[in-house]
Short mmCIF file of C-alpha atoms in Angstrom, two decimals:
data_model
loop_
_atom_site.label_atom_id
_atom_site.label_comp_id
_atom_site.label_asym_id
_atom_site.label_seq_id
_atom_site.Cartn_x
_atom_site.Cartn_y
_atom_site.Cartn_z
CA GLY A 404 -17.66 12.84 -3.76
CA GLN A 405 -13.95 12.86 -3.14
CA VAL A 406 -14.05 15.30 -0.19
CA SER A 407 -16.79 13.43 1.67
CA SER A 408 -14.96 10.13 1.10
CA GLN A 409 -11.74 11.67 2.37
CA ARG A 410 -13.46 13.07 5.45
CA LEU A 411 -15.07 9.69 6.24
CA GLY A 412 -11.67 8.04 6.02
CA LEU A 413 -10.06 10.67 8.24
CA GLN A 414 -12.86 10.30 10.80
CA ALA A 415 -12.39 6.52 10.88
CA LEU A 416 -8.77 6.81 11.99
CA SER A 417 -8.16 6.29 15.67
CA GLY A 418 -5.28 6.14 18.07
CA LYS A 419 -2.18 8.29 18.15
CA LEU A 420 -1.21 9.41 14.67
CA ASP A 421 1.94 11.14 13.52
CA ALA A 422 0.80 11.59 9.93
CA VAL A 423 -1.82 10.51 7.42
CA LEU A 424 -1.18 9.34 3.87
CA VAL A 425 -4.11 9.83 1.51
CA ALA A 426 -3.95 7.85 -1.73
CA LEU A 427 -6.27 7.76 -4.70
CA ALA A 428 -7.87 4.50 -5.77
CA ASP A 429 -7.32 5.24 -9.46
CA GLN A 430 -3.51 5.28 -9.55
CA PRO A 431 -2.77 1.71 -10.67
CA LEU A 432 1.01 2.04 -10.86
CA ILE A 433 1.74 3.42 -7.37
CA ASN A 434 3.83 0.81 -5.60
CA GLU A 435 5.63 0.14 -2.32
CA GLN A 436 8.77 2.00 -3.43
CA ASP A 437 6.71 5.07 -4.31
CA ILE A 438 5.08 5.08 -0.86
CA THR A 439 8.44 4.52 0.86
CA ALA A 440 10.00 7.42 -1.06
CA LEU A 441 7.09 9.67 -0.13
CA ILE A 442 7.34 8.76 3.58
CA GLY A 443 11.10 9.39 3.48
CA ALA A 444 10.57 12.80 1.91
CA TYR A 445 7.90 13.63 4.49
CA LYS A 446 10.34 12.85 7.30
CA LYS A 447 12.86 15.25 5.69
CA ARG A 448 10.39 18.02 4.80
CA PRO A 449 11.32 21.60 5.68
CA ALA A 450 10.62 22.79 9.21
CA GLY A 451 7.27 24.54 9.54
CA THR A 452 5.56 22.49 6.84
CA SER A 453 2.78 20.01 7.59
CA VAL A 454 1.87 18.65 4.16
CA LEU A 455 4.01 16.96 1.53
CA VAL A 456 2.82 16.81 -2.08
CA PRO A 457 4.71 14.98 -4.81
CA THR A 458 5.28 17.25 -7.81
CA VAL A 459 6.22 16.11 -11.29
CA ALA A 460 7.35 18.87 -13.69
CA GLY A 461 5.85 21.38 -11.24
CA GLU A 462 2.41 19.72 -11.25
CA PRO A 463 0.99 18.32 -8.00
CA GLY A 464 0.40 14.61 -7.68
CA ASN A 465 -0.78 11.98 -5.23
CA PRO A 466 -0.64 10.40 -2.69
CA VAL A 467 -0.15 13.23 -0.20
CA ILE A 468 1.00 13.05 3.42
CA PHE A 469 0.00 15.45 6.16
CA SER A 470 0.35 15.79 9.90
CA ALA A 471 -2.22 14.62 12.43
CA GLN A 472 -2.77 18.31 13.24
CA VAL A 473 -3.82 18.98 9.63
CA ARG A 474 -6.22 16.03 9.88
CA GLU A 475 -7.79 17.62 12.96
CA GLU A 476 -8.07 21.00 11.24
CA ILE A 477 -9.71 19.47 8.17
CA LEU A 478 -12.23 17.59 10.30
CA ALA A 479 -12.96 20.71 12.38
CA GLY A 480 -13.72 22.69 9.22
CA ASP A 481 -16.75 22.87 6.98
CA ALA A 482 -18.02 19.59 5.50
CA ASN A 483 -16.85 20.75 2.05
CA VAL A 484 -13.24 21.18 3.19
CA GLY A 485 -10.71 18.50 2.33
CA CYS A 486 -6.94 18.41 2.01
CA ARG A 487 -6.86 20.24 -1.33
CA HIS A 488 -8.81 23.18 0.09
CA TRP A 489 -6.70 23.18 3.27
CA ARG A 490 -3.54 23.31 1.13
CA ALA A 491 -4.91 26.26 -0.88
CA VAL A 492 -5.60 28.22 2.31
CA HIS A 493 -2.21 27.33 3.90
CA PRO A 494 0.32 27.35 1.02
CA ASP A 495 3.25 28.10 3.36
CA ALA A 496 2.61 24.83 5.20
CA VAL A 497 2.91 22.75 2.02
CA ALA A 498 6.23 21.27 0.91
CA PRO A 499 6.73 19.89 -2.59
CA PHE A 500 8.46 16.56 -3.15
CA ALA A 501 9.98 17.25 -6.58
CA THR A 502 10.41 14.04 -8.53
CA ASP A 503 10.42 12.78 -12.10
CA ASN A 504 8.34 9.74 -11.09
CA ARG A 505 5.28 10.07 -13.35
CA ARG A 506 3.35 7.46 -11.36
CA TYR A 507 2.51 10.20 -8.83
CA ARG A 508 0.61 12.07 -11.57
CA LEU A 509 -0.91 9.14 -13.45
CA ASP A 510 -4.51 8.41 -12.59
CA VAL A 511 -7.36 6.91 -14.54
CA ASP A 512 -10.60 8.91 -14.48
CA THR A 513 -12.08 8.58 -17.97
CA LEU A 514 -12.19 6.17 -20.91
CA GLU A 515 -9.63 8.40 -22.61
CA ASP A 516 -7.36 8.03 -19.56
CA ILE A 517 -7.67 4.24 -19.81
CA GLU A 518 -6.78 4.32 -23.51
CA ARG A 519 -3.82 6.64 -22.86
CA PHE A 520 -2.70 4.45 -19.94
CA GLU A 521 -2.76 1.32 -22.13
CA ARG A 522 -0.97 3.10 -24.97
CA ASP A 523 1.72 4.62 -22.72
CA THR A 524 2.36 1.65 -20.42
CA GLY A 525 1.37 -1.40 -22.41
CA HIS A 526 -0.83 -2.50 -19.47
CA ALA A 527 -4.49 -3.25 -20.15
CA LEU A 528 -6.97 -2.39 -17.40
CA ARG A 529 -9.84 -4.84 -17.24
CA TRP A 530 -12.51 -5.64 -14.69
CA PRO A 531 -11.96 -8.95 -12.92
CA ALA A 532 -13.90 -11.70 -14.74
CA ALA A 533 -16.35 -12.20 -11.83
CA LEU A 534 -17.25 -8.50 -11.80
CA ALA A 535 -17.50 -8.22 -15.58
CA ALA A 536 -19.91 -11.19 -15.68
CA ALA A 537 -22.12 -9.62 -12.99
CA SER A 538 -22.65 -6.39 -14.93
#
C-alpha cells in the first residue's frame, strides 16, 4: 500500500538530509516549476513547522515536503504510520502552501479520473505501446 511504499522509500534515503519531498506517481501534470515553487515555500514556511502541504481551495494536495526529523519520527513509529498519519497527530507542525495551482490536487486513481482528466485537460493518458502489447 501507499504507507508501506512511502516507508520503504524513506528507509532507502541515506546521507545528510535537510528535507524530504514525497510525490505521488499518479500526478501527471506536476512539473519542475511546481516542485521549485514547493521547495521555495518550504524554505519560507513559518517557524516551528516541519511539514509543508500544498492546499488548493483549502484542500490538501501533493507533493509534500517535510524535515529530516519528521522522516526519522515516521520511521521510528508503527509500520502503519506514514506522513498523513504523522500530520494528523501533529497539526501544529504542518504549514499550508495556499495556491490556486490545481496540479497539486489532480491525480489519477480510477477510470473515471482518467476520463475527467482527458475531458478537463485535453490530454489522453495511454500506456506506452510496448507495455500495451505485452498485456
